[in-house]
Tab-separated table of C-alpha atoms in Angstrom:
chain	number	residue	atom	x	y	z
A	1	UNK	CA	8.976	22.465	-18.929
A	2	UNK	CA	11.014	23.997	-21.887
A	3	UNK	CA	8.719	26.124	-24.860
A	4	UNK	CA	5.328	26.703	-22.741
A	5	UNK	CA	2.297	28.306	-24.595
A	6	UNK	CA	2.235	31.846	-24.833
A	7	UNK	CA	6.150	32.108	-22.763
A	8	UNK	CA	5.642	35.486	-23.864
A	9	UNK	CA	2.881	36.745	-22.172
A	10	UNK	CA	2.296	34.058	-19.085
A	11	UNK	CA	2.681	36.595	-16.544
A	12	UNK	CA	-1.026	37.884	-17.795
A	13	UNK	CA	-2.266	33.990	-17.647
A	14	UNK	CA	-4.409	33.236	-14.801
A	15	UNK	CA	-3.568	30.370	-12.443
A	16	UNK	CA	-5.437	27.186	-13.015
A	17	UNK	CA	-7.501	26.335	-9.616
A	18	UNK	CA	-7.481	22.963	-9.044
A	19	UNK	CA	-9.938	20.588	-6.414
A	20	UNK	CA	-9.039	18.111	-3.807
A	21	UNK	CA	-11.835	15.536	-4.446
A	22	UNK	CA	-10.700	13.283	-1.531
A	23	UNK	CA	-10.595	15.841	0.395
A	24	UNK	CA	-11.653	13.972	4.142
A	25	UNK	CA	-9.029	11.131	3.769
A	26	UNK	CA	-6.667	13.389	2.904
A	27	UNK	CA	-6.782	15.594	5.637
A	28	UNK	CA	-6.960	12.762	7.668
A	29	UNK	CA	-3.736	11.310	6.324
A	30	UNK	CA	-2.256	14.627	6.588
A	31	UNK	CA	-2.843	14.052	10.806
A	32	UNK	CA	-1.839	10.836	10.567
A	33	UNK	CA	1.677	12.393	8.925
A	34	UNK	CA	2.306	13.929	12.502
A	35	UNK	CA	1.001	11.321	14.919
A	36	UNK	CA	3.758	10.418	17.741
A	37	UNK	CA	2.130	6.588	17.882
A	38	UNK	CA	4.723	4.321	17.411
A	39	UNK	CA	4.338	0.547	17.570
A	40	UNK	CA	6.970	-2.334	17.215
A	41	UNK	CA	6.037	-5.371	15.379
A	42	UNK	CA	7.179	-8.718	17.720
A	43	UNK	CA	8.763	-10.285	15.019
A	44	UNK	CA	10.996	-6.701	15.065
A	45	UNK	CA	11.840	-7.259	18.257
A	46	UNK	CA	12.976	-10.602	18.772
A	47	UNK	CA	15.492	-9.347	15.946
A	48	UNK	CA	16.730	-6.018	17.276
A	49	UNK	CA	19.574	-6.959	19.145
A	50	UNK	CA	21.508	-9.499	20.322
A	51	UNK	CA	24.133	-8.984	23.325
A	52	UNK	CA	27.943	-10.179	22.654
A	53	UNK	CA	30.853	-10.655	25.404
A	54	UNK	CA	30.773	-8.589	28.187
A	55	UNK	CA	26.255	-8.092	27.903
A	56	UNK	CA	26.941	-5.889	25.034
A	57	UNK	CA	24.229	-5.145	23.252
A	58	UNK	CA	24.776	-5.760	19.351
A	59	UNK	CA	22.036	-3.697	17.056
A	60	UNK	CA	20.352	-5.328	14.125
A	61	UNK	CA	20.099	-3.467	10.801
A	62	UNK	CA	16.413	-3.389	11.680
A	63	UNK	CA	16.687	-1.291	14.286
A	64	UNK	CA	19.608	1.143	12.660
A	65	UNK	CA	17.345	1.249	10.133
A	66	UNK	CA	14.152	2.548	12.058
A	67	UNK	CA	15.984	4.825	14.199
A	68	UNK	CA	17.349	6.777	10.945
A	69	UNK	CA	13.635	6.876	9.250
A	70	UNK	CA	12.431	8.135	13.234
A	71	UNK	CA	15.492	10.709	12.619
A	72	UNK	CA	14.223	11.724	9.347
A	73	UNK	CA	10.757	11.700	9.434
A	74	UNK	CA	10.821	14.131	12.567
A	75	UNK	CA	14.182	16.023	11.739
A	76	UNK	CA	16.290	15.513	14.571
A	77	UNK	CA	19.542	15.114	15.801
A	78	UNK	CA	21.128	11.585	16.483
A	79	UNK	CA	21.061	12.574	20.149
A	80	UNK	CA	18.026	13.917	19.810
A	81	UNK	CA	16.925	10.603	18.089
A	82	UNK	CA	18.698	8.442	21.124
A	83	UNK	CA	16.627	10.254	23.769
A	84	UNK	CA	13.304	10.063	22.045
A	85	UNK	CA	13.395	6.105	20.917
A	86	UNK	CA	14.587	5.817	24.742
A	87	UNK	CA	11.532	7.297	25.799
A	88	UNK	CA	9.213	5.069	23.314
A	89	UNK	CA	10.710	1.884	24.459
A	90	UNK	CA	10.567	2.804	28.230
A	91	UNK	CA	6.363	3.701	27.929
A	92	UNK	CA	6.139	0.477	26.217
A	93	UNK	CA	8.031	-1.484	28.997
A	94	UNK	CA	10.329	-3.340	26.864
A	95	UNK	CA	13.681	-4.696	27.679
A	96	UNK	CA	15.694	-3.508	24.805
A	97	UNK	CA	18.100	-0.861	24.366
A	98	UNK	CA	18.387	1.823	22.112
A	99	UNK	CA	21.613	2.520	19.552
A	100	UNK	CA	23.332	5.254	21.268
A	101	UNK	CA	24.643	7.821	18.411
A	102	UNK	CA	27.807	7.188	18.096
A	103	UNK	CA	26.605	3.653	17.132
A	104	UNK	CA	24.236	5.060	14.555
A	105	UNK	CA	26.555	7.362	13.109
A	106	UNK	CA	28.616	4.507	12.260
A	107	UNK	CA	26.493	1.878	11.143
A	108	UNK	CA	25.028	4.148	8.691
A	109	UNK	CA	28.239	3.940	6.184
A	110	UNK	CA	27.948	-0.021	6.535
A	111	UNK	CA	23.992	-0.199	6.610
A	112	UNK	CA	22.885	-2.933	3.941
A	113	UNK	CA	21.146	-0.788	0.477
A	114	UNK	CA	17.499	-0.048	1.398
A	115	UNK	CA	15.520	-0.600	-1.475
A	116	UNK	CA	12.041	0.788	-1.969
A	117	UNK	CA	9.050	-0.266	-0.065
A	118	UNK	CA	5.514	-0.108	-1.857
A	119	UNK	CA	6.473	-0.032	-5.026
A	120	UNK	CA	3.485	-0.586	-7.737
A	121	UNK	CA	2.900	-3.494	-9.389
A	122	UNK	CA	2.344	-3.517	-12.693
A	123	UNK	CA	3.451	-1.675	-16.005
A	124	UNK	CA	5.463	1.442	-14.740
A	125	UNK	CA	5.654	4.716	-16.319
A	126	UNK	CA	9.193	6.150	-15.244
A	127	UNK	CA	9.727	9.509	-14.961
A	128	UNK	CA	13.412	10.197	-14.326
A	129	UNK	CA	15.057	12.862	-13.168
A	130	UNK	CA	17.661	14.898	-10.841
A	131	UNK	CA	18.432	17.682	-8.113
A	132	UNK	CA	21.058	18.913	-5.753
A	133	UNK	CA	21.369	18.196	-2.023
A	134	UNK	CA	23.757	20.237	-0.254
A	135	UNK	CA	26.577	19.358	1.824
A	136	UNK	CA	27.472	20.915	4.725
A	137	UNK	CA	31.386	20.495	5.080
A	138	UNK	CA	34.340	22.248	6.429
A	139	UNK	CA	34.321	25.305	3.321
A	140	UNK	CA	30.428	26.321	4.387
A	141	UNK	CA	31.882	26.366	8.231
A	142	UNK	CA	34.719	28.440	7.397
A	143	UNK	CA	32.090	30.571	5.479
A	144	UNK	CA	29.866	30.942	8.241
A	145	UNK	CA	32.536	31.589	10.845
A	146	UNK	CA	34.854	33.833	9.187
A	147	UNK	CA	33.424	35.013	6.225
A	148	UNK	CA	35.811	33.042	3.547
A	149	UNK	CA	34.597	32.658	0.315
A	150	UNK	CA	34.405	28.753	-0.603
A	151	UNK	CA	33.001	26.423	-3.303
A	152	UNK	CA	29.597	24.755	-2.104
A	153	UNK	CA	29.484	20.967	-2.184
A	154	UNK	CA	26.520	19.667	-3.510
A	155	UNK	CA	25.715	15.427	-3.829
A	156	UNK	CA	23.127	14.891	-6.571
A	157	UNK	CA	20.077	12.861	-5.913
A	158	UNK	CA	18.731	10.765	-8.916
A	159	UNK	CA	15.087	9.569	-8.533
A	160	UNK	CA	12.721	7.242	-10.838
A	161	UNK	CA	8.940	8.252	-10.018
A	162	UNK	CA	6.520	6.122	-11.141
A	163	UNK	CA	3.895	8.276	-12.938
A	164	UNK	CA	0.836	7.038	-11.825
A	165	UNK	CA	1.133	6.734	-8.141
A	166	UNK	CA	4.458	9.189	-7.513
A	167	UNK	CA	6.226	7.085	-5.550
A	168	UNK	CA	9.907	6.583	-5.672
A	169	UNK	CA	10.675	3.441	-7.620
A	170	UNK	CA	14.240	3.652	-7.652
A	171	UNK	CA	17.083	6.188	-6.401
A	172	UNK	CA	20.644	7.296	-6.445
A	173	UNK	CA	22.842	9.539	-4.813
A	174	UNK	CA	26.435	10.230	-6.624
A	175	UNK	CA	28.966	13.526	-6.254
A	176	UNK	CA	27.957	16.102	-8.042
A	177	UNK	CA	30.425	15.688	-11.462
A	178	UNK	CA	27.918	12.679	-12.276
A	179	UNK	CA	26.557	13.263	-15.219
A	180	UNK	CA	22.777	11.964	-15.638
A	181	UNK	CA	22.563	9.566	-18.494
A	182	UNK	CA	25.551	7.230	-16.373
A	183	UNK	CA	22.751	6.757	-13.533
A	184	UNK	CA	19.666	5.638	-16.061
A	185	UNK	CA	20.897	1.787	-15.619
A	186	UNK	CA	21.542	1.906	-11.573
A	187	UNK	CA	18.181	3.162	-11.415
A	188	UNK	CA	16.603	0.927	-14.130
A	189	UNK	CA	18.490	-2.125	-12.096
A	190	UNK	CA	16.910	-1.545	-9.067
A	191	UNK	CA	13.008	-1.864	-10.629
A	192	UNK	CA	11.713	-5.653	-10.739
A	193	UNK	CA	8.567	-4.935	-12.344
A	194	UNK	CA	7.869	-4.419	-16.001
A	195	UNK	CA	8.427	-0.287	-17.874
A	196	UNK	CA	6.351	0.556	-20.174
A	197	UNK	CA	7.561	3.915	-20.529
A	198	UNK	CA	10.547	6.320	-19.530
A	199	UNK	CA	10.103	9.956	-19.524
A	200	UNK	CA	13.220	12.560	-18.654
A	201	UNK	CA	14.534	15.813	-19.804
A	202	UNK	CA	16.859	16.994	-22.668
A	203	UNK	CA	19.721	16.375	-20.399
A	204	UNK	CA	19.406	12.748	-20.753
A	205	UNK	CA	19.070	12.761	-24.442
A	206	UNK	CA	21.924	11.053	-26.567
A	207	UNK	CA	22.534	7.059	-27.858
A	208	UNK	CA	23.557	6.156	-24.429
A	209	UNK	CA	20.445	6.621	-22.779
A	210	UNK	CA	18.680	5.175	-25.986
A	211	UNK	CA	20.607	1.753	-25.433
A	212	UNK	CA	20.798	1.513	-21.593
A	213	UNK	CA	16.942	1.743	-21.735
A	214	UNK	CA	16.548	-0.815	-24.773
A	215	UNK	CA	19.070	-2.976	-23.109
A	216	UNK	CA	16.100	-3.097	-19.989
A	217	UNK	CA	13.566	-3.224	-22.544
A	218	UNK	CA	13.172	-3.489	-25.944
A	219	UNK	CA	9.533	-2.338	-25.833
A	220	UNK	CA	9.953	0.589	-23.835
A	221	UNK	CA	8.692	3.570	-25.447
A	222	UNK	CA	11.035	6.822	-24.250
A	223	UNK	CA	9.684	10.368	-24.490
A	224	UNK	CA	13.193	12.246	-24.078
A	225	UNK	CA	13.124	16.089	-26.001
A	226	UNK	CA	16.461	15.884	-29.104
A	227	UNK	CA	18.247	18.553	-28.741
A	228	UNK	CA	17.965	21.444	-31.049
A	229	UNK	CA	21.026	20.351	-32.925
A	230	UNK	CA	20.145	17.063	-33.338
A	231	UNK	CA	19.948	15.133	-36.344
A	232	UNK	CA	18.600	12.055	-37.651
A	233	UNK	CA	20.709	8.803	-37.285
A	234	UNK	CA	19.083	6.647	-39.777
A	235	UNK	CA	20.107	3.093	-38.177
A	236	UNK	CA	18.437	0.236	-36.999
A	237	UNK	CA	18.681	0.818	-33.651
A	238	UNK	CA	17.162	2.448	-30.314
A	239	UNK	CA	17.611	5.572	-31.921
A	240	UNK	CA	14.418	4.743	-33.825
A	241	UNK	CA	12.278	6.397	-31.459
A	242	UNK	CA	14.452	9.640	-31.595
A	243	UNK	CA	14.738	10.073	-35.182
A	244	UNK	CA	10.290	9.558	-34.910
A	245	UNK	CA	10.313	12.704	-32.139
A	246	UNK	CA	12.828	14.528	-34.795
A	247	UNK	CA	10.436	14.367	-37.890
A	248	UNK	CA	7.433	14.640	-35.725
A	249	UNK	CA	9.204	18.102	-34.205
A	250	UNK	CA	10.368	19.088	-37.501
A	251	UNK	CA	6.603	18.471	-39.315
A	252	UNK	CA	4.378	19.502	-36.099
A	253	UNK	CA	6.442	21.729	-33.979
A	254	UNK	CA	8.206	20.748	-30.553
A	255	UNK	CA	4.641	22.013	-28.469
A	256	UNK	CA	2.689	19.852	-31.024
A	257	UNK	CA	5.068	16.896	-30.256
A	258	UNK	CA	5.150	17.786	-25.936
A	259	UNK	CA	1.416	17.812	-26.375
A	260	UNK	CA	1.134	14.314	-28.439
A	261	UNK	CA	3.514	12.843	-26.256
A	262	UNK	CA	2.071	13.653	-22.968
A	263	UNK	CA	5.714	15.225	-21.917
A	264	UNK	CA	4.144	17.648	-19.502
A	265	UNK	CA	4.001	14.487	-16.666
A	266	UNK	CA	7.597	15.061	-16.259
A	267	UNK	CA	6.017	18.110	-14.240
A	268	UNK	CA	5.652	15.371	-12.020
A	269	UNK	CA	9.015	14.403	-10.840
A	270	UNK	CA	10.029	17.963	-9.879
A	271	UNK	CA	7.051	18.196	-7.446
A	272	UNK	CA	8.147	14.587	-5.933
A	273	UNK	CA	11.838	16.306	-5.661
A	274	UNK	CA	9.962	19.386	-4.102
A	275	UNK	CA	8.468	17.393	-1.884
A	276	UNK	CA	11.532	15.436	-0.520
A	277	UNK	CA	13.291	18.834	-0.068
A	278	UNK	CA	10.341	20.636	2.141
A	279	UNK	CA	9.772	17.238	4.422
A	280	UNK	CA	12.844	15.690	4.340
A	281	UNK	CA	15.338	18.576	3.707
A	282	UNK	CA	17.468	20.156	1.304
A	283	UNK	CA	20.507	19.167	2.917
A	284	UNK	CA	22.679	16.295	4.037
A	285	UNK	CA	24.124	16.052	7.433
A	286	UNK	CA	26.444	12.845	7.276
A	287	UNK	CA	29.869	13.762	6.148
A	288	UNK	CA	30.921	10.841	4.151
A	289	UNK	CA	29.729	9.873	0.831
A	290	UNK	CA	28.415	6.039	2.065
A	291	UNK	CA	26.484	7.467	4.996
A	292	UNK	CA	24.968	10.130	2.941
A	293	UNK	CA	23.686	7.757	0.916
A	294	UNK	CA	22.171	5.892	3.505
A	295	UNK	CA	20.186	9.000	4.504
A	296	UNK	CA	19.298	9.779	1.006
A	297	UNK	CA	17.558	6.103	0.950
A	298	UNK	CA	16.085	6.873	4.003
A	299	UNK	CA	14.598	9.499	3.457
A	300	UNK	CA	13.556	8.670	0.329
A	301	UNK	CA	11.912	5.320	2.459
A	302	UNK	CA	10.058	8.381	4.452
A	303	UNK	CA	8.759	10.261	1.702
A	304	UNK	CA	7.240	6.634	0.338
A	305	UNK	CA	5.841	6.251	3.750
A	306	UNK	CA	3.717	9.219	3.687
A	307	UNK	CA	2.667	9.305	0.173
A	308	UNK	CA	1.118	6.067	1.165
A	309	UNK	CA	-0.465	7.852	4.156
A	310	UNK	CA	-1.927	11.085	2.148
A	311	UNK	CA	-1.841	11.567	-1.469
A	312	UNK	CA	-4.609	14.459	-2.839
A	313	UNK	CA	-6.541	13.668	-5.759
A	314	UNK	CA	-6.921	16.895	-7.181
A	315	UNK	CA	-8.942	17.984	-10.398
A	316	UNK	CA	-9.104	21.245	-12.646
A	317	UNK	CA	-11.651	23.217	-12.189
A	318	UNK	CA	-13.198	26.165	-14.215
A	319	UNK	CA	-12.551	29.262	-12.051
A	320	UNK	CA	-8.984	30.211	-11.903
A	321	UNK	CA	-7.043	32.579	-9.497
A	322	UNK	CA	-6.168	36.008	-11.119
C-alpha cells in the first residue's frame, strides 16, 4: 500500500501479532487440505465417458475437468496425474477409464470456460487486482541449457476477490502487454450478483475504468487512488467520485483519505495472489495461450476449493513481535 504511516522509520515498528480465533476448525481444514479421499458422485459417472467406433472411450468435460483440478491441487505431472486417477478408480472397482495425457493435454485448449464455484451471494465488495505467472518456453530452456541470455515470458493473471469472504469471484489470464483497466469489464461480466463496491490500485485509475464500472453499475461506489497529477474533471459523469477523492486528498491528505476510505482491504487481494502462487504455483506449464488459461481457471477453481475448506479468522491482539 502506497504512503504508509511513519515510511520513514517502519523498520523500528513492531509487528502487529495477530490470533486465530477458530483455531480447531481451522487446523482441521488445514488436514482436510491434504487428505488423499477421493469420491465420485454417480451422477459424475454416468457422464464421464461415452465409447465411440471401435470401444473408444470418449471423455466428458467432467472428467477433463477433475483430472486437471487432481493435477493442480497435488502438483503433478499429466503422467503423473494418469497413473494416480488409475489407481483411484481401480480401489473403487469401477469400470471407467482414465484420460491418458496426451488426451488431457489436448482437451485443455478446447475445455468449455470454468467459471467460479461458491461464489457469495449477496452485495460484493470487489477488490481487483493483478500479478505475473511465468512461462516456461523455449528462451528459459535455452537459458538453462546453454547459458543464453533471453527475455522471460510472463502471462498476467487478473483476479476479482470478493472482500468479505476472499474468494475468487471472477478471473482472467491475458499476455503480458495487457494493460489492467482493458480487463475491469471481462471480470465485471463474469459476476451475476449485485457490487456494491470496487476497490483497485492507482494503475487502474483513469475515465475508462470510471465508465466500465458505471456501465455495470451506476451505484457502485469505487475507491481507486488519482494519480498525483490528476486534476479535477468537473462533468457530470462517473468521474464524480474521482474529483470527491481529489478534494478530499487535497483538504485531508491522501493517508486521511486511505484511512476514510477503508483502502487498506486492497491488502487483501495480494495475499489471495500470494496464496495462489505458494499452493498452486508461480508458473504455467501448458505452452499455448488457451490451455494456459484453462489451468489458470483451474487452479483458481482449487484455491476456491480450499478456502472453503480452511479459512483463519484471525484478530489483533495487543502484544506485538519486536
Amino acid at each position: 500500500m502506497p504512503h504508509k504511516h511513519n515510511a520513514d522509520r517502519r523498520h523500528h515498528i513492531p509487528k502487529m501479532a495477530f490470533k486465530v480465533e477458530n483455531w480447531p476448525e481451522y487446523e482441521a481444514g488445514l488436514r482436510r487440505r491434504g487428505s488423499l479421499t477421493l469420491w465420485i458422485e454417480d451422477g459424475a459417472l454416468d457422464h464421464w465417458q461415452t465409447l465411440g467406433p471401435g470401444g473408444r472411450a470418449r471423455y466428458a468435460d467432467a472428467a477433463i475437468q477433475t483430472t486437471l483440478m487432481v493435477r493442480a491441487a497435488f502438483k503433478l505431472a499429466l503422467r503423473q496425474t494418469q497413473g494416480l486417477l488409475a489407481s483411484v478408480i481401480a480401489l473403487m472397482d469401477l469400470r471407467i477409464s482414465v484420460p491418458d495425457h496426451t488426451t488431457i493435454s489436448r482437451r485443455a485448449m478446447t475445455l468449455p470456460v470454468i467459471r467460479a464455484d461458491s461464489v457469495p451471494h449477496g452485495p460484493l465488495h470487489l477488490l481487483i487486482d493483478s500479478t505475473g505467472l511465468q512461462v516456461y518456453g523455449a528462451g528459459q530452456w535455452l537459458e538453462g541449457k546453454h547459458g543464453a541470455k533471453s527475455r522471460r515470458k510472463w502471462r498476467k493473471l487478473h483476479l476479482a476477490v470478493d472482500a468479505g469472504s476472499g474468494m475468487i469471484v471472477a478471473q482472467m489470464l491475458t499476455d503480458q502487454d495487457a494493460d489492467d483497466p482493458s480487463q475491469v469489464a471481462p471480470l465485471l461480466n463474469q459476476i451475476e450478483c449485485r457490487i456494491v463496491r470496487v476497490t483497485a490500485d492507482g494503475a487502474y485509475d483513469g475515465a475508462p475504468t470510471y465508465d466500465t464500472i458505471a456501465a455495470h453499475g451506476d451505484d457502485i461506489e469505487i475507491v481507486i487512488p488519482p494519480r498525483s497529477t490528476a486534476v479535477l474533471s468537473g462533468e457530470q459523469s462517473p468521474l464524480e467520485q474521482r474529483d470527491r477523492h481529489l478534494e478530499m486528498i487535497t483538504e485531508k491528505g491522501r493517508l486521511a483519505w486511505q484511512k476514510a476510505t477503508d483502502y487498506g482491504q486492497r491488502s487483501l487481494v495480494g495475499t489471495t495472489m500470494g496464496r495462489y502462487k505458494a499452493l498452486i504455483g508461480p508458473r504455467l506449464r501448458a505452452r499455448g495461450l488457451a490451455a494456459q488459461q484453462t489451468e489458470a481457471a483451474i487452479g483458481v477453481a482449487v484455491l476456491n476449493r480450499m478456502l472453503a475448506a480452511c479459512r483463519p479468522d484471525s484478530i489483533r491482539c495487543l502484544d506485538v513481535i519486536a
